[in-house]
Coordinates of N, CA, C and O in Angstrom, one line a residue:
M1 N 128.5 5.7 -18.4 CA 126.9 6.4 -17.4 C 126.5 6.4 -18.2 O 126.4 7.0 -18.9
K2 N 125.6 5.5 -17.5 CA 123.9 5.5 -19.0 C 123.0 5.3 -17.2 O 123.0 4.6 -16.5
R3 N 121.8 6.2 -17.8 CA 120.5 6.1 -17.2 C 120.1 5.7 -17.2 O 119.7 6.0 -18.7
T4 N 118.9 5.4 -17.1 CA 117.8 4.6 -18.0 C 116.3 4.9 -17.7 O 116.3 5.2 -15.9
A5 N 115.6 5.8 -18.1 CA 114.0 4.8 -18.6 C 112.7 4.5 -19.1 O 113.3 4.1 -20.1
T6 N 112.1 4.0 -17.8 CA 110.8 3.4 -19.3 C 110.2 4.1 -19.3 O 108.4 4.0 -18.8
A7 N 109.3 3.8 -20.9 CA 108.0 4.7 -20.4 C 106.8 3.3 -21.3 O 107.7 2.5 -21.9
N8 N 105.7 3.1 -21.1 CA 105.0 1.8 -21.0 C 103.7 3.1 -21.5 O 103.2 3.2 -20.6
W9 N 103.4 3.1 -22.3 CA 101.6 3.3 -23.2 C 100.9 2.5 -23.7 O 101.6 1.5 -24.2
T10 N 99.6 2.6 -24.4 CA 99.1 2.1 -23.6 C 97.7 2.8 -24.8 O 97.6 3.3 -24.4
K11 N 96.9 2.0 -25.8 CA 96.1 2.9 -27.1 C 96.8 4.2 -28.0 O 97.5 4.2 -27.5
S12 N 95.8 4.6 -27.8 CA 95.3 6.0 -28.6 C 96.4 7.2 -28.2 O 96.7 6.6 -26.8
L13 N 97.2 7.8 -28.7 CA 97.6 9.8 -28.3 C 96.2 10.1 -27.0 O 96.9 10.8 -26.3
T14 N 95.2 10.2 -27.4 CA 95.0 11.5 -27.4 C 93.7 10.3 -25.4 O 92.9 10.9 -25.0
E15 N 93.2 8.7 -26.1 CA 92.3 7.9 -25.3 C 93.6 6.9 -24.4 O 93.1 6.4 -23.3
G16 N 94.7 6.9 -24.5 CA 95.9 6.5 -24.0 C 96.6 7.2 -23.1 O 96.3 8.1 -22.4
S17 N 97.0 5.9 -22.3 CA 97.4 6.7 -20.3 C 99.1 5.8 -21.2 O 98.9 4.6 -21.7
G18 N 100.4 6.5 -20.3 CA 101.2 5.9 -19.7 C 101.0 5.8 -18.1 O 101.2 6.9 -17.1
T19 N 102.8 4.9 -18.0 CA 102.9 5.4 -16.7 C 104.5 5.4 -17.2 O 105.2 4.2 -18.3
L20 N 105.7 6.2 -16.8 CA 107.9 6.3 -16.6 C 107.9 5.2 -15.3 O 107.3 5.5 -14.0
D21 N 108.8 4.1 -15.7 CA 109.8 4.7 -14.4 C 111.3 3.9 -14.2 O 111.8 4.9 -15.4
T22 N 112.4 3.9 -13.4 CA 113.2 4.5 -14.2 C 114.4 3.5 -13.2 O 113.5 3.4 -11.4
L23 N 115.5 4.2 -13.1 CA 116.2 2.8 -13.1 C 116.5 3.4 -11.4 O 116.5 1.9 -10.8
S24 N 116.5 4.5 -11.2 CA 116.8 4.5 -9.0 C 115.2 4.2 -8.1 O 115.3 4.3 -7.9
G25 N 114.0 4.6 -9.2 CA 113.3 3.2 -8.5 C 111.8 5.2 -8.6 O 111.8 5.6 -7.9
A26 N 113.4 6.3 -8.7 CA 112.2 7.5 -8.4 C 111.0 7.6 -9.2 O 110.0 8.0 -7.8
L27 N 110.8 7.2 -10.3 CA 109.8 7.5 -10.8 C 109.7 6.3 -10.8 O 110.4 4.7 -12.0
Q28 N 108.0 5.5 -10.4 CA 108.0 4.0 -9.6 C 106.0 3.8 -10.8 O 105.5 5.0 -9.9
A29 N 105.6 3.4 -11.9 CA 104.7 3.6 -12.7 C 104.2 5.4 -12.4 O 102.7 4.5 -12.0
L30 N 105.1 6.3 -12.6 CA 104.3 7.5 -13.0 C 103.6 7.6 -13.8 O 103.6 7.7 -14.8
P31 N 102.2 8.3 -13.9 CA 101.5 8.1 -15.0 C 101.3 9.7 -16.1 O 102.4 10.2 -15.3
Y32 N 100.4 9.1 -17.0 CA 101.2 10.7 -17.6 C 100.1 10.3 -19.2 O 99.6 8.9 -19.7
T33 N 99.4 11.5 -18.8 CA 98.2 11.0 -20.0 C 99.0 12.0 -21.0 O 99.0 13.0 -21.5
H34 N 97.6 12.3 -22.0 CA 97.9 14.0 -23.6 C 97.2 14.2 -22.3 O 97.1 15.9 -22.6
K35 N 96.0 14.9 -21.8 CA 95.6 15.9 -21.5 C 96.7 16.1 -20.4 O 97.1 17.3 -20.0
G36 N 97.3 15.6 -19.1 CA 98.7 15.8 -18.5 C 99.6 16.8 -19.9 O 100.0 17.8 -18.8
R37 N 99.9 16.7 -20.7 CA 100.6 17.5 -21.5 C 100.1 18.2 -22.3 O 100.6 19.3 -22.9
F38 N 99.1 18.1 -23.3 CA 98.4 19.5 -23.9 C 97.5 19.5 -23.6 O 96.6 21.0 -23.9
V39 N 96.4 20.0 -22.1 CA 95.4 20.5 -21.7 C 95.1 20.1 -20.4 O 94.8 22.0 -20.8
D40 N 95.6 20.4 -19.2 CA 95.1 19.9 -18.5 C 96.5 21.7 -17.8 O 98.5 20.7 -17.5
E41 N 97.0 22.9 -17.8 CA 98.1 22.9 -17.5 C 98.2 23.4 -15.7 O 99.2 24.5 -15.5
T42 N 97.5 22.5 -15.1 CA 97.1 22.6 -13.0 C 98.0 21.7 -13.2 O 99.3 22.5 -12.0
G43 N 98.9 20.5 -13.5 CA 99.7 19.8 -13.4 C 99.4 18.9 -12.8 O 99.9 17.9 -12.5
Q44 N 97.6 18.3 -12.9 CA 97.4 17.9 -11.2 C 97.2 16.6 -12.5 O 96.5 15.0 -12.2
S45 N 97.3 16.6 -13.6 CA 96.8 15.2 -14.6 C 97.9 13.7 -14.5 O 98.2 13.4 -15.3
G46 N 99.4 13.9 -14.0 CA 99.7 13.7 -13.9 C 101.8 14.2 -14.8 O 101.0 15.4 -14.9
T47 N 102.6 14.1 -14.6 CA 103.7 14.0 -15.3 C 103.5 14.1 -17.0 O 102.4 14.0 -17.5
N48 N 104.8 14.7 -17.3 CA 104.9 15.0 -19.1 C 105.8 15.1 -19.3 O 106.8 15.5 -18.7
P49 N 106.7 14.7 -20.9 CA 108.1 15.1 -21.2 C 108.9 16.2 -20.7 O 109.8 16.5 -20.2
E50 N 107.7 17.9 -20.8 CA 108.5 19.4 -20.7 C 109.0 18.6 -19.0 O 109.5 19.4 -18.8
E51 N 107.8 18.7 -18.6 CA 107.8 18.7 -16.3 C 109.3 18.1 -16.4 O 109.9 18.2 -15.7
L52 N 109.3 17.3 -17.3 CA 110.5 15.8 -16.8 C 111.6 16.5 -17.4 O 113.9 16.9 -16.3
I53 N 112.0 17.0 -18.4 CA 112.9 17.7 -18.8 C 112.8 18.8 -18.5 O 114.5 19.7 -17.6
A54 N 112.0 20.7 -17.8 CA 112.3 21.1 -16.5 C 112.7 19.8 -15.7 O 114.0 20.8 -15.0
A55 N 112.8 19.3 -14.5 CA 113.4 18.8 -13.5 C 114.5 19.1 -13.9 O 115.2 19.2 -13.0
A56 N 114.9 18.2 -15.0 CA 116.4 17.9 -15.3 C 117.4 18.6 -15.6 O 118.3 18.5 -15.2
H57 N 117.1 20.4 -16.5 CA 117.6 21.3 -16.6 C 117.1 21.5 -15.0 O 118.9 22.0 -15.0
S58 N 116.7 22.1 -14.5 CA 117.0 23.4 -13.8 C 117.8 21.4 -12.0 O 118.6 22.9 -11.8
G59 N 117.6 20.4 -11.9 CA 118.9 19.8 -11.5 C 120.2 20.5 -11.5 O 121.0 20.6 -11.3
C60 N 120.4 19.5 -12.7 CA 121.8 19.6 -13.8 C 122.6 21.0 -13.8 O 122.8 21.8 -13.0
F61 N 121.7 22.4 -13.9 CA 122.1 24.0 -14.2 C 122.1 24.2 -12.1 O 123.3 25.0 -12.5
A62 N 121.7 23.6 -11.3 CA 121.2 24.4 -10.3 C 122.9 23.2 -9.2 O 123.5 23.9 -8.9
M63 N 122.8 21.9 -9.8 CA 124.5 21.8 -10.0 C 125.8 21.7 -10.9 O 126.6 22.2 -9.3
Q64 N 125.7 22.2 -11.6 CA 126.8 22.6 -12.2 C 126.9 24.3 -11.5 O 129.1 24.9 -11.0
L65 N 125.7 24.8 -10.8 CA 126.3 26.6 -10.8 C 126.7 26.3 -9.5 O 127.9 26.7 -9.1
A66 N 126.6 25.3 -8.6 CA 126.6 24.9 -7.4 C 128.7 24.9 -7.6 O 129.4 24.5 -6.4
H67 N 129.1 24.1 -8.5 CA 130.3 23.7 -8.5 C 131.2 24.8 -8.3 O 132.4 24.9 -8.3
F68 N 131.2 25.6 -9.4 CA 132.0 26.5 -10.3 C 131.8 28.4 -8.9 O 132.3 28.7 -8.8
L69 N 130.7 28.0 -8.6 CA 130.6 28.7 -7.3 C 131.6 28.5 -6.2 O 132.0 28.8 -5.5
A70 N 131.5 26.7 -6.2 CA 132.8 26.4 -4.8 C 134.5 26.6 -5.0 O 135.0 26.6 -4.5
E71 N 134.0 26.7 -7.2 CA 135.3 26.9 -7.2 C 135.5 28.0 -7.5 O 137.1 28.4 -7.2
N72 N 135.0 28.4 -6.4 CA 134.9 30.3 -7.2 C 135.4 31.0 -6.0 O 136.5 31.9 -5.4
G73 N 135.7 30.3 -4.6 CA 135.9 30.3 -2.8 C 134.0 30.6 -2.2 O 134.7 31.5 -0.5
T74 N 133.8 30.7 -2.9 CA 132.0 31.4 -2.8 C 130.8 30.7 -3.2 O 130.2 30.7 -3.6
P75 N 131.2 28.9 -1.8 CA 129.3 28.4 -2.1 C 128.3 28.8 -1.9 O 128.4 29.7 -1.0
A76 N 127.7 28.5 -2.8 CA 125.9 29.3 -2.2 C 125.5 28.2 -1.1 O 126.0 27.1 -0.7
T77 N 125.0 28.6 -0.2 CA 124.1 28.5 1.1 C 122.8 28.1 0.6 O 122.3 26.6 0.9
N78 N 122.3 28.4 -0.8 CA 121.4 27.7 -0.7 C 120.8 28.2 -2.9 O 120.5 29.3 -2.9
L79 N 120.4 27.6 -3.7 CA 120.6 28.0 -5.1 C 119.3 26.8 -4.6 O 118.9 25.7 -5.4
K80 N 118.1 28.0 -6.0 CA 116.1 27.9 -6.2 C 116.3 28.2 -7.3 O 116.6 29.3 -7.4
V81 N 116.1 26.8 -8.0 CA 116.2 27.2 -10.0 C 115.0 27.0 -10.7 O 114.8 26.1 -9.5
E82 N 113.8 26.9 -10.5 CA 113.1 26.8 -12.2 C 113.7 26.6 -13.5 O 113.6 28.1 -13.9
A83 N 113.0 25.4 -14.1 CA 112.5 26.2 -15.5 C 111.2 25.5 -16.0 O 110.7 24.8 -15.0
A84 N 111.4 27.2 -17.0 CA 110.2 25.7 -17.4 C 109.8 25.9 -18.7 O 110.8 26.8 -19.5
V85 N 109.8 25.1 -19.5 CA 110.1 24.4 -20.5 C 108.6 24.8 -21.2 O 107.6 24.5 -21.2
T86 N 108.4 25.2 -22.6 CA 108.0 25.1 -23.6 C 107.8 25.0 -24.5 O 108.4 24.0 -25.1
L87 N 106.3 23.8 -25.1 CA 105.7 23.5 -26.1 C 104.8 23.8 -26.1 O 104.0 24.2 -26.3
V88 N 105.2 23.8 -27.9 CA 104.3 25.1 -29.2 C 103.6 23.4 -29.6 O 104.7 23.0 -30.2
P89 N 102.3 23.0 -29.6 CA 101.8 22.1 -30.3 C 102.6 21.9 -31.7 O 101.8 23.7 -32.4
G90 N 102.7 21.3 -32.8 CA 102.4 21.2 -33.7 C 104.0 21.5 -34.4 O 104.4 21.3 -35.2
T91 N 104.2 22.2 -32.7 CA 106.1 22.9 -33.5 C 107.3 22.6 -32.7 O 108.1 21.2 -32.9
G92 N 106.7 21.3 -31.7 CA 107.6 21.1 -30.6 C 107.9 22.0 -28.9 O 107.7 22.4 -29.0
I93 N 108.8 21.4 -28.6 CA 109.6 22.5 -27.5 C 110.6 23.4 -28.0 O 111.5 23.6 -28.8
T94 N 110.5 24.5 -27.6 CA 111.0 25.7 -28.4 C 111.9 25.9 -27.1 O 112.5 27.0 -26.9
G95 N 111.6 26.0 -25.7 CA 112.7 26.9 -24.9 C 112.4 26.4 -23.7 O 111.8 25.7 -23.6
S96 N 113.6 26.9 -22.6 CA 112.9 26.6 -22.0 C 113.6 28.1 -21.2 O 115.4 28.5 -20.8
A97 N 113.4 27.9 -19.9 CA 113.2 29.8 -19.0 C 114.2 29.0 -17.5 O 112.9 28.4 -16.6
L98 N 115.3 29.5 -17.7 CA 116.2 28.8 -16.0 C 115.8 30.8 -15.5 O 116.1 31.5 -15.8
T99 N 114.7 30.0 -14.0 CA 114.4 31.5 -13.8 C 115.1 31.2 -12.4 O 115.4 30.5 -11.2
L100 N 116.6 31.4 -11.2 CA 117.7 31.2 -10.1 C 117.5 32.7 -9.0 O 117.4 33.5 -9.4
V101 N 117.0 31.5 -7.7 CA 117.9 33.2 -6.6 C 118.5 32.2 -6.7 O 118.8 30.6 -5.2
G102 N 119.8 32.8 -5.9 CA 120.8 32.1 -5.1 C 121.2 33.2 -4.0 O 120.9 34.0 -3.5
T103 N 121.9 32.0 -2.4 CA 121.4 32.7 -1.9 C 123.1 32.4 -1.1 O 124.3 31.4 -1.3
V104 N 124.4 33.3 -1.8 CA 125.7 32.7 -1.7 C 126.2 34.3 -1.2 O 126.3 34.7 -1.1
P105 N 126.7 33.6 0.0 CA 128.3 35.1 0.5 C 129.0 34.7 0.0 O 129.6 34.5 -0.1
D106 N 128.9 36.0 -0.3 CA 130.7 37.1 -0.1 C 130.6 36.8 -2.0 O 131.7 36.9 -1.7
I107 N 130.0 37.0 -2.4 CA 129.8 37.5 -4.1 C 129.2 38.2 -4.5 O 128.4 39.4 -3.9
D108 N 130.3 39.0 -5.1 CA 130.0 40.4 -5.6 C 129.2 39.9 -7.0 O 128.5 38.5 -7.5
E109 N 128.0 40.7 -7.3 CA 126.3 40.3 -8.4 C 127.2 40.3 -9.8 O 126.1 39.2 -10.3
A110 N 128.1 41.2 -9.8 CA 128.6 40.4 -11.4 C 129.3 38.9 -10.7 O 129.2 38.7 -12.6
K111 N 130.0 38.7 -10.6 CA 130.5 37.6 -10.2 C 129.4 36.7 -10.4 O 129.5 35.6 -11.3
F112 N 129.0 36.2 -9.5 CA 127.8 36.0 -9.8 C 126.9 35.5 -11.3 O 126.6 34.3 -12.0
Q113 N 125.9 36.8 -12.2 CA 125.7 36.8 -13.2 C 126.8 35.8 -13.9 O 126.2 35.2 -14.5
E114 N 128.4 36.3 -13.6 CA 129.4 35.4 -14.6 C 128.8 33.7 -14.7 O 128.8 33.1 -15.0
L115 N 129.5 33.6 -13.2 CA 129.3 32.2 -12.9 C 128.3 31.8 -13.3 O 128.0 30.6 -13.6
A116 N 126.6 32.2 -12.8 CA 125.4 31.2 -13.4 C 125.6 31.3 -15.2 O 124.6 30.7 -15.6
E117 N 126.1 32.6 -16.0 CA 125.3 32.1 -17.4 C 126.8 31.0 -17.9 O 126.5 30.2 -18.2
K118 N 128.4 30.9 -17.1 CA 128.6 29.6 -17.3 C 128.5 28.4 -17.2 O 128.4 27.6 -17.9
A119 N 127.5 28.2 -16.3 CA 126.8 27.5 -16.1 C 125.9 27.1 -16.3 O 125.4 25.3 -17.2
K120 N 124.9 27.9 -17.2 CA 123.6 28.3 -18.3 C 123.8 27.0 -19.1 O 123.5 26.3 -19.6
V121 N 125.4 28.0 -20.0 CA 126.1 27.1 -20.7 C 126.7 26.4 -21.0 O 126.9 25.4 -22.2
N122 N 127.1 25.3 -20.1 CA 127.9 24.1 -19.7 C 127.4 23.7 -19.2 O 128.2 22.4 -19.0
C123 N 126.2 22.8 -18.1 CA 125.3 22.1 -17.5 C 125.5 21.1 -19.1 O 124.8 21.9 -19.8
P124 N 125.7 19.4 -18.9 CA 125.8 18.7 -19.5 C 124.1 19.0 -20.0 O 123.5 18.2 -21.6
V125 N 123.0 19.5 -19.1 CA 121.4 18.9 -20.4 C 121.4 20.9 -21.1 O 120.1 20.3 -22.2
S126 N 121.6 21.9 -20.8 CA 121.8 22.3 -21.3 C 122.3 22.5 -22.3 O 122.4 23.0 -23.5
K127 N 123.4 21.7 -22.5 CA 124.0 21.2 -24.2 C 123.4 20.8 -25.1 O 123.4 20.6 -25.6
A128 N 122.6 19.4 -24.8 CA 121.9 18.5 -24.7 C 120.4 18.7 -25.3 O 120.1 18.5 -26.6
L129 N 120.2 20.2 -25.5 CA 119.1 21.0 -25.3 C 120.1 22.1 -26.3 O 118.5 23.2 -26.4
G130 N 120.4 22.1 -26.9 CA 121.0 22.8 -27.9 C 120.7 23.1 -29.1 O 120.3 24.4 -29.1
A131 N 119.5 22.1 -29.4 CA 118.6 23.4 -30.4 C 117.2 24.3 -30.4 O 116.2 24.5 -31.0
I132 N 117.5 24.5 -28.7 CA 116.1 25.0 -27.9 C 117.2 26.1 -28.0 O 118.0 26.7 -27.4
D133 N 115.6 27.4 -27.9 CA 116.0 28.7 -26.9 C 116.1 28.9 -25.2 O 115.1 28.1 -24.3
I134 N 117.1 28.9 -24.7 CA 117.2 28.8 -22.6 C 117.9 30.1 -22.6 O 118.5 31.0 -22.6
T135 N 117.1 30.7 -21.6 CA 116.6 32.1 -21.1 C 117.6 31.6 -19.8 O 117.4 31.0 -19.7
L136 N 117.6 33.1 -19.2 CA 118.1 32.4 -17.4 C 117.7 33.8 -17.0 O 118.5 35.0 -17.1
E137 N 117.4 34.5 -16.2 CA 117.7 35.2 -15.6 C 117.4 34.9 -14.2 O 117.1 34.0 -13.2
A138 N 118.3 35.4 -13.4 CA 119.1 34.8 -12.0 C 119.3 36.3 -11.5 O 119.4 38.1 -11.7
K139 N 118.6 35.8 -9.5 CA 119.1 37.9 -8.6 C 119.8 36.6 -7.6 O 119.1 35.1 -6.7
L140 N 120.3 37.6 -6.9 CA 121.0 36.5 -5.2 C 119.1 37.3 -4.6 O 119.1 38.4 -4.8
D141 N 119.8 36.2 -3.6 CA 118.0 36.7 -2.5 C 119.2 37.1 -1.2 O 120.4 37.6 -0.5

């Protein structure tokens, strides 16, 4: 199984801009710029690689946890996951902080925490991000 994305960048790093496209069409000519990556913390200047990594990480983790919860006989009603990816200019991406709020009927706190931690370690994106610090804060709704 392979998934593809294409970046098209023109001009220099600080003066240039680019667009991103994905095979699925979920991203079509999605703009990204130096400003959107390094200057504008509001997120209104287009996307950036770190935001896309955060989306991939939160989505993968949610799917992995949903699987583990279903295997446990306690399927989730809802899993809301935020991933905050940290970029330190000059150093690189240093971490991804997962924050989870789960609505899971008939599960106790200890089992929920155990399965959430298991999902953090086992989701394919977490494994791909093995060079950075990954943290998890999980709570039941």
